Structure formats: structure tokens, C-alpha cells
Amino acid sequence: MGVLRTPQFTFRSKPPLRRNARAVSELNLKIAGRDVALRIRRHARARRMILRIDPKDGAVVVTLPPYGAADDAVRMARDRADWIGARLDRRPAPIMFVEGGNVPVLGRDHVVRRDPRVLGARIEAGTIVIAGRPEHTARRVRDALIRRARDEIVRRVGEKTAQAGLKAGRIALKDTRSRWGSCAANGNLNFSWRLVMAPEFVLDYVIAHEVAHLGYHNHGPAFWRLVEVLCPGLDAARAWLRAHGATLHLYGPSSS
């Protein structure tokens, strides 16, 4: 079997691009014998239509130039139904937060168990202990992970900003699709709460990366030197994210 490559269509006409043109719309289609979400993105720098499968939720994503039509995206998805079906068949199944299941916390598996004596949920050595009705299990586990993520990230941001002589603004946790972290021009930092499931050296790298952006709003040599100071051995963390990052999005419900 040959390699499945992402199909690309090129537009012939290229009118001027709007600098900030970026919008997302979503609709449901029947493709390859199944119901799929088609996510249509417009991006100012896109020169052609690009089709891919979002590894985090299995949506079919078509990126258009700002002047591309939604009908073109639908047509492309239907024309590539076999490619889409093959990719979806290879996509791993979601990993639900259930009693008795394993959930990684800082890279180490924790077993979810129920104890009616606890309030809400708490993370202990090797276990995530929850109370309440079974139908609330996924939400309670997710909430416990988000609380732990906040504690870990806030502490580590504090340590690394002190080390670098920098100051961070507000720290927010999100369930982002495309970024593990980001740094705004005003110094506010955003992180994916799902990083708490990754090994500690990976979490440290993402935090170091965003803290370094407080001093350098680019990816130049000085930026990477600071990241290396804040997180020695960053190459291993970047390799882990490339190999395993998408798996973190298979766990449990979203936080939306």
C-alpha cells in the first residue's frame, strides 16, 4: 500500500489577501459511509486548499485562502472520501475517564477509583479518587486534572520567570486544539490543561517556551538560548510532543 498523502488543490487566481482573514465554520457531512464534522478554516496566508484530519477530535479540516468558497471545501472533502475513510479508520479510539481506568498524571498512570467519603475528587499517589454518581465520573476526573494543572503550571511559571528575571501576566488554562501554550503581547500566558498528563520534562519545556516569549517575541537564537537555560534537554520534550502529543487529546471529555 502506498503512502497516504495529504491532498492539495491550488487556486489559479490570487487576489490580494486580507491580512487578518481567519475564520472557522463547521458543518456535518456524510463521507465514506459515516457522519463526520467538516471544519472549514480561512487563513490569510493560505495559497491553496489543504485537507487534513484533526488528530484530536477526528474532524475533517479544510484550510482555504481567504477568497476560497465553502462549496469548494465540501467538494474537496467528497472527492477525497476514500482518503478520509482510510485516515479515520487508522485513528485511535477515545480514552474515556471511567472508574477503574488509567489516566496519566505528569506521565505516570493513575487509577480512577470511587470513594464516597471524599468531596469531589483528589489526586493521590497512583490514584484519582472521586465521589458522586457514576455519570459524573468523567467531569470530576477532568476537573481534578485541571486543578492539578493549574497548581503545577502556576508554580513552574513562577520559578522560571524568577530565574529569567521576567514577569508574567495572567495565566489561563484552556482546551486548545492547535497550541500547547501561547504568550500574548501583554504578558498573559495560556496553556492547555492536558499538559498535566504529559511527563514533567514536557510540561517544563512548554512553560519554558512561553516564559521565554516574555522576553523575546520571536524564535530567534536568543530566544532558544533562553529556553535551553530554562529547560535543558528541550529536544527530548519536543520529540515527545511530536510523537505523543495528539494522544493527550484522546482522553476524556473536552472542557467546553
GROMACS .gro file of C-alpha atoms in nm:
model
  256
    1MET     CA    1   0.000   0.000   0.000
    2GLY     CA    2   0.134   0.341  -0.089
    3VAL     CA    3   0.178   0.631   0.148
    4LEU     CA    4  -0.140   0.828   0.213
    5ARG     CA    5  -0.053   1.187   0.139
    6THR     CA    6  -0.250   1.496   0.223
    7PRO     CA    7  -0.419   1.616  -0.099
    8GLN     CA    8  -0.371   1.979  -0.200
    9PHE     CA    9  -0.560   2.186  -0.458
   10THR     CA   10  -0.411   2.506  -0.600
   11PHE     CA   11  -0.623   2.809  -0.695
   12ARG     CA   12  -0.543   2.973  -1.026
   13SER     CA   13  -0.647   3.325  -0.938
   14LYS     CA   14  -0.475   3.501  -0.648
   15PRO     CA   15  -0.638   3.826  -0.550
   16PRO     CA   16  -0.480   4.028  -0.268
   17LEU     CA   17  -0.501   3.858   0.070
   18ARG     CA   18  -0.664   4.025   0.364
   19ARG     CA   19  -0.406   4.043   0.639
   20ASN     CA   20  -0.619   3.917   0.927
   21ALA     CA   21  -0.862   3.696   0.737
   22ARG     CA   22  -0.913   3.393   0.958
   23ALA     CA   23  -1.248   3.232   1.025
   24VAL     CA   24  -1.375   2.887   1.112
   25SER     CA   25  -1.710   2.729   1.031
   26GLU     CA   26  -1.827   2.374   1.085
   27LEU     CA   27  -2.093   2.152   0.931
   28ASN     CA   28  -2.182   1.783   0.932
   29LEU     CA   29  -2.143   1.566   0.622
   30LYS     CA   30  -2.187   1.202   0.529
   31ILE     CA   31  -1.844   1.097   0.399
   32ALA     CA   32  -1.710   0.747   0.345
   33GLY     CA   33  -2.028   0.600   0.492
   34ARG     CA   34  -2.008   0.787   0.820
   35ASP     CA   35  -2.113   1.117   0.973
   36VAL     CA   36  -1.816   1.350   1.005
   37ALA     CA   37  -1.762   1.708   1.111
   38LEU     CA   38  -1.619   1.925   0.833
   39ARG     CA   39  -1.429   2.220   0.975
   40ILE     CA   40  -1.362   2.496   0.722
   41ARG     CA   41  -1.084   2.741   0.806
   42ARG     CA   42  -0.985   3.053   0.615
   43HIS     CA   43  -0.632   3.178   0.661
   44ALA     CA   44  -0.477   3.494   0.521
   45ARG     CA   45  -0.150   3.323   0.428
   46ALA     CA   46  -0.302   3.013   0.268
   47ARG     CA   47  -0.236   2.988  -0.107
   48ARG     CA   48  -0.424   2.663  -0.171
   49MET     CA   49  -0.680   2.433  -0.018
   50ILE     CA   50  -0.531   2.180   0.224
   51LEU     CA   51  -0.719   1.880   0.360
   52ARG     CA   52  -0.625   1.704   0.683
   53ILE     CA   53  -0.777   1.509   0.971
   54ASP     CA   54  -0.762   1.674   1.313
   55PRO     CA   55  -0.594   1.405   1.528
   56LYS     CA   56  -0.757   1.548   1.839
   57ASP     CA   57  -1.123   1.501   1.751
   58GLY     CA   58  -1.133   1.331   1.410
   59ALA     CA   59  -1.283   1.632   1.231
   60VAL     CA   60  -1.210   1.678   0.861
   61VAL     CA   61  -1.035   2.014   0.829
   62VAL     CA   62  -1.009   2.208   0.504
   63THR     CA   63  -0.798   2.524   0.509
   64LEU     CA   64  -0.893   2.780   0.244
   65PRO     CA   65  -0.735   3.101   0.124
   66PRO     CA   66  -0.947   3.396   0.239
   67TYR     CA   67  -1.113   3.415  -0.102
   68GLY     CA   68  -1.199   3.040  -0.113
   69ALA     CA   69  -1.563   2.930  -0.114
   70ALA     CA   70  -1.713   2.688   0.137
   71ASP     CA   71  -1.860   2.488  -0.153
   72ASP     CA   72  -1.506   2.420  -0.272
   73ALA     CA   73  -1.420   2.274   0.069
   74VAL     CA   74  -1.726   2.048   0.065
   75ARG     CA   75  -1.646   1.932  -0.288
   76MET     CA   76  -1.286   1.857  -0.193
   77ALA     CA   77  -1.397   1.652   0.108
   78ARG     CA   78  -1.642   1.449  -0.101
   79ASP     CA   79  -1.386   1.394  -0.379
   80ARG     CA   80  -1.138   1.261  -0.122
   81ALA     CA   81  -1.385   1.035   0.061
   82ASP     CA   82  -1.163   0.725   0.027
   83TRP     CA   83  -0.860   0.909   0.168
   84ILE     CA   84  -1.069   1.043   0.458
   85GLY     CA   85  -1.214   0.700   0.533
   86ALA     CA   86  -0.869   0.541   0.541
   87ARG     CA   87  -0.735   0.804   0.778
   88LEU     CA   88  -1.036   0.782   1.010
   89ASP     CA   89  -1.004   0.402   1.021
   90ARG     CA   90  -0.647   0.447   1.147
   91ARG     CA   91  -0.742   0.699   1.414
   92PRO     CA   92  -0.716   0.565   1.772
   93ALA     CA   93  -1.035   0.537   1.976
   94PRO     CA   94  -1.108   0.793   2.251
   95ILE     CA   95  -0.992   0.704   2.602
   96MET     CA   96  -1.275   0.773   2.843
   97PHE     CA   97  -1.242   0.875   3.207
   98VAL     CA   98  -1.408   0.578   3.379
   99GLU     CA   99  -1.386   0.410   3.717
  100GLY     CA  100  -1.102   0.159   3.709
  101GLY     CA  101  -0.940   0.325   3.408
  102ASN     CA  102  -0.585   0.457   3.387
  103VAL     CA  103  -0.518   0.829   3.345
  104PRO     CA  104  -0.164   0.971   3.326
  105VAL     CA  105  -0.071   1.250   3.566
  106LEU     CA  106   0.270   1.402   3.492
  107GLY     CA  107   0.338   1.098   3.277
  108ARG     CA  108   0.255   0.835   3.541
  109ASP     CA  109  -0.058   0.622   3.523
  110HIS     CA  110  -0.318   0.681   3.795
  111VAL     CA  111  -0.616   0.452   3.850
  112VAL     CA  112  -0.958   0.614   3.886
  113ARG     CA  113  -1.140   0.478   4.193
  114ARG     CA  114  -1.455   0.577   4.376
  115ASP     CA  115  -1.473   0.665   4.746
  116PRO     CA  116  -1.800   0.815   4.876
  117ARG     CA  117  -1.612   0.968   5.169
  118VAL     CA  118  -1.422   1.223   4.957
  119LEU     CA  119  -1.559   1.556   4.846
  120GLY     CA  120  -1.542   1.600   4.469
  121ALA     CA  121  -1.214   1.444   4.355
  122ARG     CA  122  -0.849   1.440   4.454
  123ILE     CA  123  -0.527   1.307   4.306
  124GLU     CA  124  -0.319   1.087   4.534
  125ALA     CA  125  -0.018   0.862   4.480
  126GLY     CA  126  -0.115   0.646   4.187
  127THR     CA  127  -0.490   0.714   4.210
  128ILE     CA  128  -0.754   0.970   4.123
  129VAL     CA  129  -1.018   0.938   4.393
  130ILE     CA  130  -1.369   1.055   4.309
  131ALA     CA  131  -1.711   1.062   4.471
  132GLY     CA  132  -2.059   1.119   4.335
  133ARG     CA  133  -2.274   0.943   4.079
  134PRO     CA  134  -2.114   0.730   3.804
  135GLU     CA  135  -2.242   0.960   3.529
  136HIS     CA  136  -2.034   1.242   3.681
  137THR     CA  137  -1.708   1.045   3.674
  138ALA     CA  138  -1.565   1.198   3.356
  139ARG     CA  139  -1.636   1.554   3.466
  140ARG     CA  140  -1.491   1.501   3.814
  141VAL     CA  141  -1.173   1.345   3.677
  142ARG     CA  142  -1.133   1.626   3.425
  143ASP     CA  143  -1.189   1.891   3.694
  144ALA     CA  144  -0.929   1.725   3.919
  145LEU     CA  145  -0.678   1.727   3.634
  146ILE     CA  146  -0.745   2.094   3.560
  147ARG     CA  147  -0.690   2.186   3.926
  148ARG     CA  148  -0.364   1.993   3.932
  149ALA     CA  149  -0.258   2.150   3.603
  150ARG     CA  150  -0.320   2.497   3.742
  151ASP     CA  151  -0.116   2.426   4.055
  152GLU     CA  152   0.175   2.281   3.856
  153ILE     CA  153   0.178   2.547   3.586
  154VAL     CA  154   0.144   2.848   3.817
  155ARG     CA  155   0.427   2.720   4.037
  156ARG     CA  156   0.658   2.644   3.746
  157VAL     CA  157   0.587   2.974   3.570
  158GLY     CA  158   0.680   3.149   3.893
  159GLU     CA  159   1.007   2.959   3.918
  160LYS     CA  160   1.107   3.016   3.557
  161THR     CA  161   1.014   3.384   3.543
  162ALA     CA  162   1.219   3.440   3.858
  163GLN     CA  163   1.511   3.254   3.701
  164ALA     CA  164   1.487   3.463   3.383
  165GLY     CA  165   1.416   3.795   3.555
  166LEU     CA  166   1.084   3.828   3.372
  167LYS     CA  167   0.726   3.890   3.480
  168ALA     CA  168   0.417   3.709   3.356
  169GLY     CA  169   0.065   3.846   3.338
  170ARG     CA  170  -0.250   3.640   3.382
  171ILE     CA  171  -0.222   3.262   3.348
  172ALA     CA  172  -0.518   3.084   3.186
  173LEU     CA  173  -0.585   2.717   3.117
  174LYS     CA  174  -0.773   2.616   2.803
  175ASP     CA  175  -0.851   2.308   2.595
  176THR     CA  176  -0.682   2.433   2.281
  177ARG     CA  177  -0.666   2.236   1.956
  178SER     CA  178  -0.361   2.381   1.786
  179ARG     CA  179  -0.127   2.508   2.059
  180TRP     CA  180   0.004   2.375   2.386
  181GLY     CA  181   0.076   2.726   2.505
  182SER     CA  182   0.085   3.088   2.394
  183CYS     CA  183   0.216   3.423   2.515
  184ALA     CA  184   0.021   3.741   2.443
  185ALA     CA  185   0.183   4.078   2.382
  186ASN     CA  186   0.064   4.195   2.727
  187GLY     CA  187   0.241   3.906   2.901
  188ASN     CA  188  -0.064   3.687   2.959
  189LEU     CA  189   0.012   3.317   2.926
  190ASN     CA  190  -0.224   3.044   2.806
  191PHE     CA  191  -0.168   2.671   2.844
  192SER     CA  192  -0.355   2.354   2.758
  193TRP     CA  193  -0.466   2.182   3.078
  194ARG     CA  194  -0.394   1.849   2.906
  195LEU     CA  195  -0.022   1.909   2.955
  196VAL     CA  196  -0.065   1.782   3.312
  197MET     CA  197  -0.097   1.432   3.162
  198ALA     CA  198   0.242   1.461   2.986
  199PRO     CA  199   0.573   1.378   3.156
  200GLU     CA  200   0.718   1.654   3.372
  201PHE     CA  201   1.002   1.732   3.132
  202VAL     CA  202   0.745   1.802   2.859
  203LEU     CA  203   0.540   2.032   3.081
  204ASP     CA  204   0.861   2.210   3.182
  205TYR     CA  205   0.955   2.264   2.819
  206VAL     CA  206   0.622   2.419   2.717
  207ILE     CA  207   0.632   2.651   3.019
  208ALA     CA  208   0.993   2.747   2.944
  209HIS     CA  209   0.898   2.816   2.582
  210GLU     CA  210   0.619   3.056   2.677
  211VAL     CA  211   0.817   3.224   2.955
  212ALA     CA  212   1.099   3.286   2.707
  213HIS     CA  213   0.847   3.463   2.484
  214LEU     CA  214   0.800   3.718   2.763
  215GLY     CA  215   1.150   3.836   2.673
  216TYR     CA  216   1.159   3.755   2.302
  217HIS     CA  217   0.854   3.774   2.076
  218ASN     CA  218   1.020   3.563   1.808
  219HIS     CA  219   1.202   3.233   1.765
  220GLY     CA  220   1.548   3.376   1.711
  221PRO     CA  221   1.877   3.243   1.852
  222ALA     CA  222   1.849   3.447   2.174
  223PHE     CA  223   1.502   3.304   2.237
  224TRP     CA  224   1.621   2.945   2.201
  225ARG     CA  225   1.924   3.011   2.421
  226LEU     CA  226   1.690   3.126   2.698
  227VAL     CA  227   1.463   2.823   2.651
  228GLU     CA  228   1.769   2.598   2.683
  229VAL     CA  229   1.869   2.772   3.006
  230LEU     CA  230   1.518   2.735   3.148
  231CYS     CA  231   1.476   2.378   3.023
  232PRO     CA  232   1.796   2.185   2.944
  233GLY     CA  233   1.733   1.893   2.712
  234LEU     CA  234   1.443   2.056   2.531
  235ASP     CA  235   1.494   1.838   2.222
  236ALA     CA  236   1.359   1.532   2.404
  237ALA     CA  237   1.046   1.722   2.506
  238ARG     CA  238   0.984   1.847   2.152
  239ALA     CA  239   1.028   1.494   2.019
  240TRP     CA  240   0.781   1.359   2.277
  241LEU     CA  241   0.517   1.612   2.176
  242ARG     CA  242   0.560   1.526   1.809
  243ALA     CA  243   0.527   1.155   1.880
  244HIS     CA  244   0.266   1.150   2.157
  245GLY     CA  245   0.105   1.493   2.184
  246ALA     CA  246  -0.207   1.400   1.987
  247THR     CA  247  -0.273   1.113   2.230
  248LEU     CA  248  -0.338   1.361   2.511
  249HIS     CA  249  -0.643   1.483   2.321
  250LEU     CA  250  -0.793   1.133   2.316
  251TYR     CA  251  -0.853   1.141   2.691
  252GLY     CA  252  -1.191   1.219   2.841
  253PRO     CA  253  -1.433   1.499   2.754
  254SER     CA  254  -1.340   1.846   2.639
  255SER     CA  255  -1.365   2.132   2.887
  256SER     CA  256  -1.616   2.319   2.672
   0.00000   0.00000   0.00000
